[in-house]
Coordinates of C-alpha atoms in Angstrom, one line a residue:
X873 CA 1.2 27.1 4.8
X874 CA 1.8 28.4 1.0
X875 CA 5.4 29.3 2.0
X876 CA 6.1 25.6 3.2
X877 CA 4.4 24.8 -0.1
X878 CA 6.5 27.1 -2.1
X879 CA 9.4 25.8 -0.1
X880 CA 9.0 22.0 -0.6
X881 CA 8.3 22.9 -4.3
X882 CA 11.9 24.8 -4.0
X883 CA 13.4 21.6 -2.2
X884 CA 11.6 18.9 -5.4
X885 CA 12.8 21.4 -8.0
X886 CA 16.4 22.1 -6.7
X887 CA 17.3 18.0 -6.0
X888 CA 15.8 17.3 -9.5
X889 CA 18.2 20.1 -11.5
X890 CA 21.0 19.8 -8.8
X891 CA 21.0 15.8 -9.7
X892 CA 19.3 14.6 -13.1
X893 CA 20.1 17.3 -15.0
X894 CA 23.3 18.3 -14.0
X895 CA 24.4 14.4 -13.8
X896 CA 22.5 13.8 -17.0
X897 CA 25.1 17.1 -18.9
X898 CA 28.0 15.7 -17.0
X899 CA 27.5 11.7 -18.5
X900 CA 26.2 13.1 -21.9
X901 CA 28.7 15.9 -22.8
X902 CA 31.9 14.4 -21.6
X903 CA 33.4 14.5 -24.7
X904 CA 32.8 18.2 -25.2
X905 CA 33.8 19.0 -22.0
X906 CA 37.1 16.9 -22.3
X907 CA 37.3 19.2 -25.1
X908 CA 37.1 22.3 -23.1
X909 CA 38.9 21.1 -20.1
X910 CA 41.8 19.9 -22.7
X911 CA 41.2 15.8 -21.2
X912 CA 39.9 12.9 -22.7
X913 CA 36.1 12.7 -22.2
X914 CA 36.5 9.7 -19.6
X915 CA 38.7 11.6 -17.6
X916 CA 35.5 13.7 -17.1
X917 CA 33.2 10.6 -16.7
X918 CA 35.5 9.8 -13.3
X919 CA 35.1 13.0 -12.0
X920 CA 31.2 12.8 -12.8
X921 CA 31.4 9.3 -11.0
X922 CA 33.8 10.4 -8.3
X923 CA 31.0 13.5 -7.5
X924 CA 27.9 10.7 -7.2
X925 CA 30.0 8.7 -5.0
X926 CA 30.3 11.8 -2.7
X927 CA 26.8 12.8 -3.2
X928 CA 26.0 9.1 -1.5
X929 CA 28.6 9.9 1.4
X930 CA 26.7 12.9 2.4
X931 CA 22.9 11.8 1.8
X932 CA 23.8 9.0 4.4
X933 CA 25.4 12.1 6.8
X934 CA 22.0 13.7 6.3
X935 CA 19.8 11.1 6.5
X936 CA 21.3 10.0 10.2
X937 CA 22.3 13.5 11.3
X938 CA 19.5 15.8 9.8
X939 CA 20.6 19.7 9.9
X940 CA 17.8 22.2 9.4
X941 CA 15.8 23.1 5.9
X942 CA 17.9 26.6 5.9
X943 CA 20.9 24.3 6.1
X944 CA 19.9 22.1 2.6
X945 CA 19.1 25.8 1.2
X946 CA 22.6 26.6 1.6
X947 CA 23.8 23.2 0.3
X948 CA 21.4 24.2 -2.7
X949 CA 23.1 27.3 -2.9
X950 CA 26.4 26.0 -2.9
X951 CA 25.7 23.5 -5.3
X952 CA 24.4 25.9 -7.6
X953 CA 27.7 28.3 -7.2
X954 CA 29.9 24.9 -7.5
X955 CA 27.7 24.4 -11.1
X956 CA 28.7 28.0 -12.2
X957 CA 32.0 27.4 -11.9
X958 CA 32.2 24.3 -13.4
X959 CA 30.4 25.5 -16.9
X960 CA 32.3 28.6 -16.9
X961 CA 35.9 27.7 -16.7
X962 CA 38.4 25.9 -18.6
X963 CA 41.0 25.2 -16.1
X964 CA 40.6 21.3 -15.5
X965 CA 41.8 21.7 -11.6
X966 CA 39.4 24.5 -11.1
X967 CA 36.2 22.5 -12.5
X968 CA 37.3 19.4 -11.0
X969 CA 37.3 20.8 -7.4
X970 CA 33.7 22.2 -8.5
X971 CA 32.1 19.1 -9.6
X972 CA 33.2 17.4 -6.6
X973 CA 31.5 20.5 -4.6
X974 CA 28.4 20.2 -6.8
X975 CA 28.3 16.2 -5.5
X976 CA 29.0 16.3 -1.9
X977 CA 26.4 19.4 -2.0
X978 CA 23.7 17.7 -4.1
X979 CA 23.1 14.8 -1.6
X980 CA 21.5 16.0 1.5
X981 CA 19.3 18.1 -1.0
X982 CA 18.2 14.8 -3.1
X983 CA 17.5 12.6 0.0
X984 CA 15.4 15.7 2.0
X985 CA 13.6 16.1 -0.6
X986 CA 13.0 12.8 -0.9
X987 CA 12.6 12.2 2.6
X988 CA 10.2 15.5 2.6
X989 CA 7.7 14.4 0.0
X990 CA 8.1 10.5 1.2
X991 CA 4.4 10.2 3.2
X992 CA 2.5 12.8 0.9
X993 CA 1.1 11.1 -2.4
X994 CA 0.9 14.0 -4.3
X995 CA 4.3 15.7 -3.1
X996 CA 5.7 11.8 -3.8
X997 CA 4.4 12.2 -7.2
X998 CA 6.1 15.2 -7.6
X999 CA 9.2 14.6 -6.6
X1000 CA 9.0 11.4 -9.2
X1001 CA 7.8 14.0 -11.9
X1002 CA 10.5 16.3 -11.2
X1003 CA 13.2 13.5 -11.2
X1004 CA 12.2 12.3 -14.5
X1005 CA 11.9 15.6 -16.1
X1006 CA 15.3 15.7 -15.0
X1007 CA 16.5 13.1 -17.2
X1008 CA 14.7 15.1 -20.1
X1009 CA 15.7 18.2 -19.2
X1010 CA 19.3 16.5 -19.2
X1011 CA 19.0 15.1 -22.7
X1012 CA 17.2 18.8 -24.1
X1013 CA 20.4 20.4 -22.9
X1014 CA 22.4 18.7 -24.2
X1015 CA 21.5 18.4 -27.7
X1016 CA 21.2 22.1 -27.4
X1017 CA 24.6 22.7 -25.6
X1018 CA 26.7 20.3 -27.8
X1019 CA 29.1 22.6 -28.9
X1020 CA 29.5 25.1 -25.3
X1021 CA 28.9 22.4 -22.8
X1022 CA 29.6 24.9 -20.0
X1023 CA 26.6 26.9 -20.5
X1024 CA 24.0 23.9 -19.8
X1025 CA 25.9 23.6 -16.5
X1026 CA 26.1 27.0 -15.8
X1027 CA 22.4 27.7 -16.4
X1028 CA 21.3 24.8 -14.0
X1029 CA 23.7 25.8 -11.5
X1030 CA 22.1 29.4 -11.6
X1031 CA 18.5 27.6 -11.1
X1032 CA 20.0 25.7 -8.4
X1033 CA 21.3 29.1 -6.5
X1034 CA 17.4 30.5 -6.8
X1035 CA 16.1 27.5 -5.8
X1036 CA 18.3 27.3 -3.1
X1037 CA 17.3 30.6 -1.8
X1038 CA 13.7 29.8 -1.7
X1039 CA 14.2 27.4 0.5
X1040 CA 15.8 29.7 2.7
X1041 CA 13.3 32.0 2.5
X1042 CA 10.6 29.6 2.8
X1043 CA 11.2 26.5 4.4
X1044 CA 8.9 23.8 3.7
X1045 CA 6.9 22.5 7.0
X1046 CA 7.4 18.5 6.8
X1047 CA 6.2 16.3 9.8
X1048 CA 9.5 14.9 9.8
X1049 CA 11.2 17.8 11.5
X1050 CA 8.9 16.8 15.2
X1051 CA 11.4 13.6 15.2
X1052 CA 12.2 10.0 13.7
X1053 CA 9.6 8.7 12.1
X1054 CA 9.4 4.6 11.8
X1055 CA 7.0 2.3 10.3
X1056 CA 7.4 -0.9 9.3
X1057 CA 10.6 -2.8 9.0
X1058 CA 11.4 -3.1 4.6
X1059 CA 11.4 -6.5 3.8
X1060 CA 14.1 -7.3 2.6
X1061 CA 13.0 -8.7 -0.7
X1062 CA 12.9 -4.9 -1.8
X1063 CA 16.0 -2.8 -1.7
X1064 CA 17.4 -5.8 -4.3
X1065 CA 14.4 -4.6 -6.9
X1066 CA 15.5 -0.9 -6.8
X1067 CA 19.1 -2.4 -6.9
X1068 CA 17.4 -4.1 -10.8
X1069 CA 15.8 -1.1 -11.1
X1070 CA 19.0 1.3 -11.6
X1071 CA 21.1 -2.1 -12.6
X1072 CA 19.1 -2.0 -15.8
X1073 CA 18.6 1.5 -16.4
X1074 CA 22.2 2.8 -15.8
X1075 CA 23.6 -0.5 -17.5
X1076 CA 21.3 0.1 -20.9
X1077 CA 21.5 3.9 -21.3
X1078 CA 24.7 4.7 -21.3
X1079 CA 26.3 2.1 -23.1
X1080 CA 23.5 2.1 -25.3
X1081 CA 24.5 5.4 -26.6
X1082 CA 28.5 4.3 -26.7
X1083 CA 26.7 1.3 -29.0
X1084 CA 24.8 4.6 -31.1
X1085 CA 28.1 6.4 -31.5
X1086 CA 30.6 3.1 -32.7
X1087 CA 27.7 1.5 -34.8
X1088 CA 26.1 4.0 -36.5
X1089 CA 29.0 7.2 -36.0
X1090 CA 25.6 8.9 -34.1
X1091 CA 27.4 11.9 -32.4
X1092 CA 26.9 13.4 -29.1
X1093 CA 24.3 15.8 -30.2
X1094 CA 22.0 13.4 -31.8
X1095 CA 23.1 10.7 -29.5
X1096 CA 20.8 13.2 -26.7
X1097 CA 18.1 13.9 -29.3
X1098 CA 17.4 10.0 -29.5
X1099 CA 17.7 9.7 -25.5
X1100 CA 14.9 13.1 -25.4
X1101 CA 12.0 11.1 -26.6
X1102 CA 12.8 8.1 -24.1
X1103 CA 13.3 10.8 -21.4
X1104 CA 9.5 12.2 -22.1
X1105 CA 7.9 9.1 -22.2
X1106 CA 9.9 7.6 -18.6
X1107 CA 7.8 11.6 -17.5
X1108 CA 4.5 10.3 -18.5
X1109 CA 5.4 6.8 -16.9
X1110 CA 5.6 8.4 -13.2
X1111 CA 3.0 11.3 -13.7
X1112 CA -0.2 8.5 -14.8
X1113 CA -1.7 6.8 -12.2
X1114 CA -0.4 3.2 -10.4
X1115 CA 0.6 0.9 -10.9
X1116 CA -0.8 -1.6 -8.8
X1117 CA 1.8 -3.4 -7.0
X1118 CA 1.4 -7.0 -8.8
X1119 CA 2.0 -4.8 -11.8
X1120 CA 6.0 -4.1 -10.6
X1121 CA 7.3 -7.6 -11.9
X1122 CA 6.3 -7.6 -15.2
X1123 CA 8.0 -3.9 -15.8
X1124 CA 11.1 -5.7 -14.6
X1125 CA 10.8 -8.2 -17.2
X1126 CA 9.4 -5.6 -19.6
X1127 CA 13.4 -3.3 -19.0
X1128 CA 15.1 -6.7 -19.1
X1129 CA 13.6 -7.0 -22.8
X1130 CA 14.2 -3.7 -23.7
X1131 CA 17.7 -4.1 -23.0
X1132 CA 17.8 -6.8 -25.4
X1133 CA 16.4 -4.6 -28.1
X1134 CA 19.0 -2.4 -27.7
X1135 CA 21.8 -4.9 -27.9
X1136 CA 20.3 -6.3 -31.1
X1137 CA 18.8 -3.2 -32.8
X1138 CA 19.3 -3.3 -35.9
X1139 CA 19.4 0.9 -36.6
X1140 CA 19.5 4.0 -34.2
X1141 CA 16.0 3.8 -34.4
X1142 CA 15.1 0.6 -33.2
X1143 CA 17.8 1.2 -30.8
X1144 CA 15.7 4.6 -29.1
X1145 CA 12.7 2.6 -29.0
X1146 CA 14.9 -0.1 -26.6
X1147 CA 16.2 2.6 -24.6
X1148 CA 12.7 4.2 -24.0
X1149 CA 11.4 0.8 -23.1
X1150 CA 13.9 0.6 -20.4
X1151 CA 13.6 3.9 -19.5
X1152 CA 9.9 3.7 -19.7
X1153 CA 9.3 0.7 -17.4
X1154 CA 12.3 1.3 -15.1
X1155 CA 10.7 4.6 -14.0
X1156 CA 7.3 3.0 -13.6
X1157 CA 8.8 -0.2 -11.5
X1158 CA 9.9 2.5 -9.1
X1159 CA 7.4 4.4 -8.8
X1160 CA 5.0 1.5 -8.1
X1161 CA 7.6 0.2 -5.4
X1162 CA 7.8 4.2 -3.9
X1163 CA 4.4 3.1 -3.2
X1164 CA 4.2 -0.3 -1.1
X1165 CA 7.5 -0.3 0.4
X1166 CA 7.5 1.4 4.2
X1167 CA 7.3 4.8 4.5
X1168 CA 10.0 5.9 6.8
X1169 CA 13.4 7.8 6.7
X1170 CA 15.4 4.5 6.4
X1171 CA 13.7 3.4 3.5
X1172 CA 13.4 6.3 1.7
X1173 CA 17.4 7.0 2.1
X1174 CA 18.1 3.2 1.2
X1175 CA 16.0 3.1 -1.8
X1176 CA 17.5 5.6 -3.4
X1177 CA 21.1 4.5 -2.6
X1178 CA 19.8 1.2 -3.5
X1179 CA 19.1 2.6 -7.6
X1180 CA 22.0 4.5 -7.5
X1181 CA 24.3 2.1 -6.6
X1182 CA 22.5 -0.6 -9.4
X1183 CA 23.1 2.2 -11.4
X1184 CA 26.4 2.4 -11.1
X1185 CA 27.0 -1.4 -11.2
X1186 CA 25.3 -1.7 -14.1
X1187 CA 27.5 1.0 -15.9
X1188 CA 30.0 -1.0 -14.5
X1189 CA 29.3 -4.8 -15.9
X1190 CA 28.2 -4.2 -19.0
X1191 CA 31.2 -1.6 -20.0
X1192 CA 34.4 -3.2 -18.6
X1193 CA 33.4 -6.9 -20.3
X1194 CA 32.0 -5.1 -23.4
X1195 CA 35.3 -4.4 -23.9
X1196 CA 36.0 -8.0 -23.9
X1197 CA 32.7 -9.6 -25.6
X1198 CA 31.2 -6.5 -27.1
X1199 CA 28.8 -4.2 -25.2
X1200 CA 26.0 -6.0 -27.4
X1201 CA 26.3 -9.3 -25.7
X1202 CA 27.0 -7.8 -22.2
X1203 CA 24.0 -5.7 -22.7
X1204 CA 22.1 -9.2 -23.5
X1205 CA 23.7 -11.1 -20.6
X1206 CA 22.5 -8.0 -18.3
X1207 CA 19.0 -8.7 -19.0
X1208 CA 19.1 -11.8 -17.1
X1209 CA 19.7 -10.8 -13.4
X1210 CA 17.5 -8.2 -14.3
X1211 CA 14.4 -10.9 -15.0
X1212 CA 15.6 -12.6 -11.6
X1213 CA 14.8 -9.8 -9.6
X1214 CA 11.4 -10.0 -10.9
X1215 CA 11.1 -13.0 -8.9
X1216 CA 11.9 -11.4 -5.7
X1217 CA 8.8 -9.2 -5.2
X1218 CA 6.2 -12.1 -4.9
X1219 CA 3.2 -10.8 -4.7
X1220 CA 3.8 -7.3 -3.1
X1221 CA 1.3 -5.9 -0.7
X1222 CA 0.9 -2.3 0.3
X1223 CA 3.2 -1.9 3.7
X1224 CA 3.0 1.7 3.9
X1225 CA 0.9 4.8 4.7
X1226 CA -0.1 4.9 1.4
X1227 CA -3.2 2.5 1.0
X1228 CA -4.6 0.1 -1.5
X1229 CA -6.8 2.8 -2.7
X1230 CA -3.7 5.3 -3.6
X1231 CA -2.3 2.1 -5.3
X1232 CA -5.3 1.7 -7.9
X1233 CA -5.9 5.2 -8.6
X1234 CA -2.6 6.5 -8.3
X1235 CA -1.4 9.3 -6.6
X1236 CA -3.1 13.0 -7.1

């Protein structure tokens, strides 16, 4: 029993390096690494984006055709070597071919673990934990790896590799290994809200910091150390207890606001503050939704495509037309289908294994 402990701890800790943090380096340092590489920073920035997009391709491989835990240890491993590479050369084919590794090898780690600590409130609450600390962690680096952006990369992907090898060593027990496990069909009113969820998060943080950078001239080092405190507080959002599902809408509204504040900060400040608003009540919106929707293996491989792919549209609609109308008013005009989706919900019941009880006192 306290190896598949130590093992599901392994499997947590390795999808939340292997994913937020390295992801987090990757969208944060791209300049520096441009540097390194000898390629603009956005030529990075695709690579980064080409790596999540095969990350998806082989979560949904996994999630339909599950090898064993040993088998996501090795991905972990091989994610982890991928990582070392990538922060240690210069060559821009050699760390290219990595990064792609990295993501094809990252998914099937992030969605077992997922899937692994989906019916268990306290394993669910650390897998939430983890993910956010992620983000930090992300952010920490680098500030402190501004000017060798290999070695942040290099360091997680070492963590990864150990991590990796626990779960060899011990992998954890999780019910869902006897078989498919199915509960209740998702509503559909819900994978649209985790699509809001990661629509407003990846469409505010990111070109929030583009804003910090052409605005103010806040470089990429102190563009992370105003992203750190926002990263902290989006921790303590998922680690308190809750929310109660009714509670879900008005975070919605509450990110749609702070994305506002960021378009219309008036200093980097004021502009942090925005970004931990939406960072703050985007985290707790999901975690209160990780709590009603069902628990089963399709929804806890569609939910987290579903914020990944917001995400990513997001990122999309608010930087291509802020080209044209300035990220400031796309940032503002984001807020809106944002607010919608608050609408959507209704008044959420709790559908899955987790009861009402778990919903008002949170999870252990």
């Amino acid at each position: 029993m306290a190896g598949g402990r130590t093992g599901a701890a392994g499997l947590i800790l390795a999808g939340a390096v292997a994913g937020p943090l390295v992801g987090g380096q990757v969208a944060l340092l791209r300049a520096p690494l441009g540097g390194v590489l000898g390629v603009p920073g956005d030529v990075v920035g695709y690579i980064g984006a080409a790596a999540v997009l095969l990350g998806c391709a082989t979560a949904v491989f996994e999630s339909r055709w599950r090898v064993g835990l040993r088998g996501i240890g090795v991905c972990a491993v091989l994610a982890g070597v991928s990582m070392v590479i990538a922060g240690t050369v210069d060559q821009k084919w050699v760390f290219t071919a990595a990064v792609l590794c990295a993501g094809a090898s990252t998914g099937p780690v992030l969605v077992r673990g997922r899937i692994s600590a989906w019916r268990e409130p306290p394993a669910l609450t650390g897998w939430q934990v983890a993910s956010a600390a992620g983000v930090a962690s992300a952010a920490a680096s680098a500030a402190a790896c501004a000017s060798t952006p290999g070695a942040g990369l290099a360091g997680a992907g070492a963590a990864v590799l150990l991590l990796g090898l626990v779960v060899i060593a011990k992998p954890p027990a999780t019910q869902w290994e006897s078989g498919p496990m199915r509960g209740p069909r998702m509503p559909w009113r819900y994978p649209p809200v985790y699509v809001a969820v990661g629509f407003v998060a990846g469409g505010a943080v990111l070109p929030a910091l583009h804003l910090l950078l052409f605005r103010w001239n806040v470089l990429d080092r102190d563009q992370a150390l105003l992203l750190l405190p926002a990263a902290v507080l989006a921790v303590v959002a998922v680690a308190i207890p809750g929310p109660r599902a009714e509670s879900i809408a008005p975070l919605l509204v509450l990110a749609s606001g702070g994305s506002i504040l960021v378009a219309t900060a008036p200093g980097p400040v004021t502009s942090a503050i925005g970004i931990a608003v939406v960072l703050a009540a985007a985290a707790r919106a999901l975690r209160g939704l990780d709590l009603v929707v069902p628990h089963d293996i399709r929804a806890a491989t569609a939910t987290l495509l579903a914020v990944v792919a917001g995400g990513g549209i997001g990122l999309v609609l608010v930087s291509v037309p802020g080209q044209l109308i300035g990220a400031g008013n796309a940032l503002t005009i984001l807020a809106i289908p944002t607010a919608l989706a608050a609408l959507l919900p209704g008044r959420l019941t709790a559908v899955s294994a987790i009861d009402a009880a778990a919903l008002e006192g949170g999870t252990p």
